[in-house]
PDB file of C-alpha atoms in Angstrom:
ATOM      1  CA  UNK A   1      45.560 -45.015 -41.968  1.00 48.00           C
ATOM      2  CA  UNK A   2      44.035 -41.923 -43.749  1.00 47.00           C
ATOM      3  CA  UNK A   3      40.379 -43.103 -42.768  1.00 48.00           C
ATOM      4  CA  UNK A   4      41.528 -43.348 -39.109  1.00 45.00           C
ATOM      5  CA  UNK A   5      42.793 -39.573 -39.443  1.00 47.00           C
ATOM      6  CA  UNK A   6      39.279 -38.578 -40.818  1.00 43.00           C
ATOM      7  CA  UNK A   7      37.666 -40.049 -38.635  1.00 46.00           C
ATOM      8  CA  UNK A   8      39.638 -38.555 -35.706  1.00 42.00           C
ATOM      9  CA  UNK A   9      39.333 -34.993 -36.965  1.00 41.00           C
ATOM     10  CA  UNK A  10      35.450 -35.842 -37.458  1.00 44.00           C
ATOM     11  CA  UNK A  11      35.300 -36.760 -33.567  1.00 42.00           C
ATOM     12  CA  UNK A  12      36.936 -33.610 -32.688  1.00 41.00           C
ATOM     13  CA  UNK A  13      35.332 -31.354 -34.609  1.00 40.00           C
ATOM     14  CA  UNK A  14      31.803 -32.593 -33.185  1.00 44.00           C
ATOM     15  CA  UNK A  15      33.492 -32.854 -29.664  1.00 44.00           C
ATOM     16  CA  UNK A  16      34.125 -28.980 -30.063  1.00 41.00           C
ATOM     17  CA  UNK A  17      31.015 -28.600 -31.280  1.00 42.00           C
ATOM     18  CA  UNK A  18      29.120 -30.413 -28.542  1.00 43.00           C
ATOM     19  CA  UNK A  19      30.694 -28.077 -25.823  1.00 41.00           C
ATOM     20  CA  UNK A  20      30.234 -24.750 -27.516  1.00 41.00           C
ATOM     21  CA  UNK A  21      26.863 -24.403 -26.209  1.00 41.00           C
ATOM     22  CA  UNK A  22      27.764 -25.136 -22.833  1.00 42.00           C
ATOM     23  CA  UNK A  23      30.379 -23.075 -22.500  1.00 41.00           C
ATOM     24  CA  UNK A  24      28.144 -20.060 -24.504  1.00 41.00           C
ATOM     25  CA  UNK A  25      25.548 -20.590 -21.771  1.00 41.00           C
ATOM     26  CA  UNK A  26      27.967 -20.548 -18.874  1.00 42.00           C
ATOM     27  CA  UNK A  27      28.990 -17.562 -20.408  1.00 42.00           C
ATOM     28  CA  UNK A  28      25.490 -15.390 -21.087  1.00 43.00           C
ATOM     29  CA  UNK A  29      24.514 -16.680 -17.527  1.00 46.00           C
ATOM     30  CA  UNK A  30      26.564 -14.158 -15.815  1.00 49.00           C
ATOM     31  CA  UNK A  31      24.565 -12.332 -13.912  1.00 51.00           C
ATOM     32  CA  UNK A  32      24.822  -8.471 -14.192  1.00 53.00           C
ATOM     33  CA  UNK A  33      25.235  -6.314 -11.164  1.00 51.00           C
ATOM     34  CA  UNK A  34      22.059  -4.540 -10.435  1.00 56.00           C
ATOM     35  CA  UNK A  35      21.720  -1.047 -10.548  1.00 59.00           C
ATOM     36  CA  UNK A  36      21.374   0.696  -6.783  1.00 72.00           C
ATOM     37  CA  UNK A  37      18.044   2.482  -6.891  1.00 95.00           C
ATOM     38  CA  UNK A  38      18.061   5.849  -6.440  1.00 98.00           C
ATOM     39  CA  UNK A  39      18.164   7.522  -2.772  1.00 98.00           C
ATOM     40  CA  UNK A  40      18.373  10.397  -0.579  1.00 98.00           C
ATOM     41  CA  UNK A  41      19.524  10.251   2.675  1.00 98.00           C
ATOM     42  CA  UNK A  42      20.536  13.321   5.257  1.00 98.00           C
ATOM     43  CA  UNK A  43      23.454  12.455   8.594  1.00 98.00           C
ATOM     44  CA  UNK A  44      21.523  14.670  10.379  1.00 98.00           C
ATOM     45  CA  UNK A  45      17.972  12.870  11.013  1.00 98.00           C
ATOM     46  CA  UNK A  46      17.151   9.245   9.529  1.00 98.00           C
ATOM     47  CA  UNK A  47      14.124   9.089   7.059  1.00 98.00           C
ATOM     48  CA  UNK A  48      10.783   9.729   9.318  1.00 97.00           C
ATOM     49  CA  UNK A  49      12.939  10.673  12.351  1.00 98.00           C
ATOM     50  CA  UNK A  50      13.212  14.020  13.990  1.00 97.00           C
ATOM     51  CA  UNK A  51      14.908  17.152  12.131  1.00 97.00           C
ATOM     52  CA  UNK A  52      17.332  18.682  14.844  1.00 97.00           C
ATOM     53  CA  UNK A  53      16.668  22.152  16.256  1.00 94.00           C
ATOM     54  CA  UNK A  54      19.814  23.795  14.494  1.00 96.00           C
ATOM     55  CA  UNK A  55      17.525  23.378  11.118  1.00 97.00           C
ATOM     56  CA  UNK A  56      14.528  25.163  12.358  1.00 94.00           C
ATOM     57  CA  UNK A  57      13.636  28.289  11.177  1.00 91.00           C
ATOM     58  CA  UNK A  58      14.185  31.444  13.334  1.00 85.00           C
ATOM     59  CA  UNK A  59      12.166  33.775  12.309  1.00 72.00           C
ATOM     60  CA  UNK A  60       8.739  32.617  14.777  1.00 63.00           C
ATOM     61  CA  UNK A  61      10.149  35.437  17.121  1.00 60.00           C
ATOM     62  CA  UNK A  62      11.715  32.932  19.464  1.00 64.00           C
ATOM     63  CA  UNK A  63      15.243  33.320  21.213  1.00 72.00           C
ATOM     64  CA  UNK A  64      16.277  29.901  21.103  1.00 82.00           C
ATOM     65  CA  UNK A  65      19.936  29.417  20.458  1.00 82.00           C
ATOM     66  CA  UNK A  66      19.544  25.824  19.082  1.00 87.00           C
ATOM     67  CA  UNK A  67      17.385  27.091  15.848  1.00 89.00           C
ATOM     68  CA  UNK A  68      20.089  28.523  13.581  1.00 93.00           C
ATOM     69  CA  UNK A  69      18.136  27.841  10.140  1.00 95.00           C
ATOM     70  CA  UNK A  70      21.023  26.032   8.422  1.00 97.00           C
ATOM     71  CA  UNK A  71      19.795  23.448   5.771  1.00 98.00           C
ATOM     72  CA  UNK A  72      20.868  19.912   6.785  1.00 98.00           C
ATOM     73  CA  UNK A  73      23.297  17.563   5.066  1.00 98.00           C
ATOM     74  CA  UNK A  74      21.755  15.721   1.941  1.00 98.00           C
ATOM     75  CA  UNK A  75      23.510  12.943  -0.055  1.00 98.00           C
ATOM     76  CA  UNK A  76      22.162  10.838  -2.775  1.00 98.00           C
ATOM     77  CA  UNK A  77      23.255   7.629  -4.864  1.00 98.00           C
ATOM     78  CA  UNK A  78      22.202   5.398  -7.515  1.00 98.00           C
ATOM     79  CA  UNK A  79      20.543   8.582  -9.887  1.00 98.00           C
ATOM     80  CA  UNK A  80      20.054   7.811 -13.115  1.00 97.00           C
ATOM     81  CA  UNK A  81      23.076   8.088 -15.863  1.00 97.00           C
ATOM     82  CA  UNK A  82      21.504  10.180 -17.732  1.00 97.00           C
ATOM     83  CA  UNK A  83      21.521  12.974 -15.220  1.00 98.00           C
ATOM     84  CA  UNK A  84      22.718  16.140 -16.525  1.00 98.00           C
ATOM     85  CA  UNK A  85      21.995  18.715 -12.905  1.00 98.00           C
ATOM     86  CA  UNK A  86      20.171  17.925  -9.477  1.00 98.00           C
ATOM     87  CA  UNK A  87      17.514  20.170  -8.045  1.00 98.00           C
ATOM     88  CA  UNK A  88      16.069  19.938  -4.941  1.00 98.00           C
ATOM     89  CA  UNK A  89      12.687  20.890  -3.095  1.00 98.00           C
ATOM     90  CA  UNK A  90      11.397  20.968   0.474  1.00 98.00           C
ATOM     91  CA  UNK A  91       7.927  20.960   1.256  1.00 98.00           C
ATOM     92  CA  UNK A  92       6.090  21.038   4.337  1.00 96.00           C
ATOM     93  CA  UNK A  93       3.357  18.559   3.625  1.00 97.00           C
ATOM     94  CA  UNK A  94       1.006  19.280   6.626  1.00 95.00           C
ATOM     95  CA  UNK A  95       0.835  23.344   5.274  1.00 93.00           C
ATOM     96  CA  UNK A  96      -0.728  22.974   1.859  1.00 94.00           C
ATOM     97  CA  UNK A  97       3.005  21.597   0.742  1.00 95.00           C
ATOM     98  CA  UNK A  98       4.382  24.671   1.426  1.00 95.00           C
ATOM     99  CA  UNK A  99       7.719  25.145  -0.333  1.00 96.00           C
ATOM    100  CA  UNK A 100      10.341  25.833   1.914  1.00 96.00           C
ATOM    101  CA  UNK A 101      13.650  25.552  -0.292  1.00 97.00           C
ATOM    102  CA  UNK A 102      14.225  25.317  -4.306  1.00 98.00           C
ATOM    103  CA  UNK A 103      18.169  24.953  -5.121  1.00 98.00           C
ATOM    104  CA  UNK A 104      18.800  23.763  -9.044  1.00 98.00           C
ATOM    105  CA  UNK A 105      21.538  24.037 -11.200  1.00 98.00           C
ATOM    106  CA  UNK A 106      23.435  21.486  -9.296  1.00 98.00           C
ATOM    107  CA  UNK A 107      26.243  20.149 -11.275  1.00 98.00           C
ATOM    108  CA  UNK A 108      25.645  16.537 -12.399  1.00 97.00           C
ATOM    109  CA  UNK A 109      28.813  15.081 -10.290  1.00 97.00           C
ATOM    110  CA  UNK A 110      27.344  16.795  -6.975  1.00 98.00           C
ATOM    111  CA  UNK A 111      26.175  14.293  -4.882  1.00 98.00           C
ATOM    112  CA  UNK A 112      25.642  15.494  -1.961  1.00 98.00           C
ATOM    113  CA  UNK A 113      24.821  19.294  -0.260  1.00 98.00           C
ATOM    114  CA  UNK A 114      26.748  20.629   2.903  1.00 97.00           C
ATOM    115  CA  UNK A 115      25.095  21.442   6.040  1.00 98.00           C
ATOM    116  CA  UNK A 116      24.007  25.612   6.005  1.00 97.00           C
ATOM    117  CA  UNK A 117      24.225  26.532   1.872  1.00 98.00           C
ATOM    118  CA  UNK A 118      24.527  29.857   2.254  1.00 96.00           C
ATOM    119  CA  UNK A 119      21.674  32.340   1.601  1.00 96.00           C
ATOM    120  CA  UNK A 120      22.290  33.634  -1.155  1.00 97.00           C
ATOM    121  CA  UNK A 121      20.860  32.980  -5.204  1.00 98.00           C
ATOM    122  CA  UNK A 122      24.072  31.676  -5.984  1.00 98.00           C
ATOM    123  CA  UNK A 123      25.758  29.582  -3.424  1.00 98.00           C
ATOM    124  CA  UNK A 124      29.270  29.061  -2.424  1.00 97.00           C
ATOM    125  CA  UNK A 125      28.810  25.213  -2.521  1.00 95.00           C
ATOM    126  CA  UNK A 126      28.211  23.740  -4.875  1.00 95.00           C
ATOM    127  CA  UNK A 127      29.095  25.674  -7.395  1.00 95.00           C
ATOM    128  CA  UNK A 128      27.257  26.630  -9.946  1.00 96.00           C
ATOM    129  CA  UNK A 129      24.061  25.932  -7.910  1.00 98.00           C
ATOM    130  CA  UNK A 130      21.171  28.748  -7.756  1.00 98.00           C
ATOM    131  CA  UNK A 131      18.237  29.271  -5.435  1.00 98.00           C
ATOM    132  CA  UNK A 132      14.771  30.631  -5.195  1.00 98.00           C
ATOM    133  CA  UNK A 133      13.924  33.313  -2.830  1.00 96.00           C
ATOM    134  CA  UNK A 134      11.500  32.451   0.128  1.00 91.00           C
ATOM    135  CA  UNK A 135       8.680  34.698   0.265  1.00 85.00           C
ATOM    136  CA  UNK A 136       7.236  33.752   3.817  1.00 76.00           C
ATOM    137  CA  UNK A 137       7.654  33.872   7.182  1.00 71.00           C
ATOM    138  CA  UNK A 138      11.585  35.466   6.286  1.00 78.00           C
ATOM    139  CA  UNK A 139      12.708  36.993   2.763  1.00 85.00           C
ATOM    140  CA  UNK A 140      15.671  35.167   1.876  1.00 93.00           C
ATOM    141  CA  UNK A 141      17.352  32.922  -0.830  1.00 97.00           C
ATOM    142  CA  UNK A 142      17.086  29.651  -0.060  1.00 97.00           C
ATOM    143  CA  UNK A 143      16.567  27.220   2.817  1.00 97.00           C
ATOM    144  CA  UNK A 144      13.721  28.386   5.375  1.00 95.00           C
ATOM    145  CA  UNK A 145      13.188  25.595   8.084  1.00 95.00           C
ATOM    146  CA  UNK A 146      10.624  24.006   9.745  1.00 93.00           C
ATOM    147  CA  UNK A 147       8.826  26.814  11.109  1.00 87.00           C
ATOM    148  CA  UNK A 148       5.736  24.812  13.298  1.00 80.00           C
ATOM    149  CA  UNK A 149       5.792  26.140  16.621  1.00 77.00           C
ATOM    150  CA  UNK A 150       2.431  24.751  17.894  1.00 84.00           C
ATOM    151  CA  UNK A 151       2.370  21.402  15.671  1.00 91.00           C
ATOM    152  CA  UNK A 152       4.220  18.352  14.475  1.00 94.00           C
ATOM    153  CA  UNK A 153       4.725  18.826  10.538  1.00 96.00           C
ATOM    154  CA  UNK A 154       5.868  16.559   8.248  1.00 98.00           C
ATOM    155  CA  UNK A 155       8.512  17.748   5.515  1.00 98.00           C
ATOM    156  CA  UNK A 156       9.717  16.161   2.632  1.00 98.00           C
ATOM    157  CA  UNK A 157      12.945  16.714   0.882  1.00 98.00           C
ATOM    158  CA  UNK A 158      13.334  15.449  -3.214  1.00 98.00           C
ATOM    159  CA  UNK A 159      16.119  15.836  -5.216  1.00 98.00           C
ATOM    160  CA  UNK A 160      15.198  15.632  -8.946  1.00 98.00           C
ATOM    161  CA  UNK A 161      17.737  14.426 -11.123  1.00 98.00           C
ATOM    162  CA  UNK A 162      17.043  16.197 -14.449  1.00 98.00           C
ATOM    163  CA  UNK A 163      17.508  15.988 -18.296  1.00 98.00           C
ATOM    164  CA  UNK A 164      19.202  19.652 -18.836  1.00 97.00           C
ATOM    165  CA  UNK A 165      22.289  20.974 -17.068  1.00 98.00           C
ATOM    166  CA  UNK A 166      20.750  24.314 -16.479  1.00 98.00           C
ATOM    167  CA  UNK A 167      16.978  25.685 -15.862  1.00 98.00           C
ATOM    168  CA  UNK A 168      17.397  28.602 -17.961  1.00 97.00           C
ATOM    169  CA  UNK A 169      14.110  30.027 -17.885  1.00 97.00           C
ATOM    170  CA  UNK A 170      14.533  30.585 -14.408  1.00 98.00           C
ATOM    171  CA  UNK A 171      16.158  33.804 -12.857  1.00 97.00           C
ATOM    172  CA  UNK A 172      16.803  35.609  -9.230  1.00 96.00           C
ATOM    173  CA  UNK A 173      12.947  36.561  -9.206  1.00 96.00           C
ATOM    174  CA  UNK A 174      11.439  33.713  -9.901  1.00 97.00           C
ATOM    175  CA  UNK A 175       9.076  31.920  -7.520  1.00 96.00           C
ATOM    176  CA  UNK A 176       8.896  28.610  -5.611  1.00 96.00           C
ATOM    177  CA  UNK A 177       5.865  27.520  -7.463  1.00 96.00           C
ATOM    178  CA  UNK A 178       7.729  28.442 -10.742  1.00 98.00           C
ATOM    179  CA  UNK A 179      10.664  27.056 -10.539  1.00 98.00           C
ATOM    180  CA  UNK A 180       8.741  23.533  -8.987  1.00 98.00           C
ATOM    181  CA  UNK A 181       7.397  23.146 -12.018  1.00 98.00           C
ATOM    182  CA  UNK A 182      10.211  23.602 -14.199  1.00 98.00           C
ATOM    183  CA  UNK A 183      12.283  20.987 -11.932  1.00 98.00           C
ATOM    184  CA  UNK A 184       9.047  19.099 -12.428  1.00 98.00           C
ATOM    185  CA  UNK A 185       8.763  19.423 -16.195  1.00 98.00           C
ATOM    186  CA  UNK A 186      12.589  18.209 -16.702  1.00 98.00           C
ATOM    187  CA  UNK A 187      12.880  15.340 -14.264  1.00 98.00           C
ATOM    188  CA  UNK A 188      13.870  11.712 -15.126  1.00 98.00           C
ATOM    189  CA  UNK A 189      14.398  10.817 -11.541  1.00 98.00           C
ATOM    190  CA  UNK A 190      13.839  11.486  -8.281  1.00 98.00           C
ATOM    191  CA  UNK A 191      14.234  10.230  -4.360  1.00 98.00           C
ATOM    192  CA  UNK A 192      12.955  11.599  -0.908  1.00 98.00           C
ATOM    193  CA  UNK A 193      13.217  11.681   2.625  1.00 98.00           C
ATOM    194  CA  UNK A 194      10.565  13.054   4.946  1.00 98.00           C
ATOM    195  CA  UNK A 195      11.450  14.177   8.842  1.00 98.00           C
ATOM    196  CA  UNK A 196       9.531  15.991  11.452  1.00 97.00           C
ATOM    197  CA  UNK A 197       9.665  19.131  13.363  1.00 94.00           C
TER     198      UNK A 197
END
């Protein structure tokens, strides 16, 4: 009787045994959600696609009511976790990549800009956010827009998702080229979307 126990626990015991690994591999077979990558994406013009009037500049002399200068929408997803701000830069790529807008210091939950940040170093929204003053075609802080009367440019928007909450070094004189390269210098991340105007 007792060797008919043993030998009952024994086929247990290796019948647990045989389906530990299979149930351990069903297990570590999961497969893991992938991470969205991370993008940039504006309501008001798809990527390539045609920046409206109402973001054009208006400072080529023009009376056109339709070009108001007011920085389009921007949202982004997928940045990486380690984010600590957002910056942003426009360039015009056909005009020597002309820098058209710097804002920084955008809190690390922000993820997205409104439609016309106001001109000014420290905007209402978001806040907390600074900008660079355009020397150009206008003197003012922050967004200048396409300004290409006689051509079709290209211009790119990237929002930088850096490794510092703040860009310190940089103040309400410092200049587009400057504070590029700090955003540059402290990036871990970035995503883009071009349009035309």
């Amino acid at each position: 009787m007792r060797s008919a126990r043993v030998a009952l626990c024994a086929l247990l015991v290796s019948g647990a045994v045989g389906l530990s690994p299979a149930t351990a591999s069903a297990t570590s077979s999961k497969p893991s959600a992938p991470r969205s990558a991370f993008a940039l994406s504006s309501t008001a013009f798809a990527d390539g696609g045609v920046i409206p009037k109402v973001h054009e500049c208006t400072s080529g002399g023009g009376s056109d009511p339709g070009k108001r200068n007011e920085s389009p929408p921007l949202a982004w997803s997928g940045a990486p976790a380690a984010a600590k701000s957002y910056a942003i830069v426009m360039r015009d790529l056909d005009n020597s990549s002309l820098i058209h807008w710097v804002i920084y210091d955008i809190p690390a939950p922000t993820t997205s800009l409104p439609q016309n940040v106001d001109h000014a170093y420290r905007p209402s929204a978001p806040a907390g956010a600074r900008q660079v003053y355009y020397r150009g075609s206008a003197s003012l802080y922050g967004y200048q827009g396409p300004c290409s009367p006689s051509t079709v440019n290209i211009y790119e928007f990237v929002v930088h998702a850096l490794n510092k909450p703040s860009l310190t070094s940089l103040n309400s004189s410092s200049s587009t080229r400057t504070a590029a390269r700090e955003i540059s210098a402290a990036t871990i991340g970035s995503a883009r979307i071009t349009g035309e105007s």
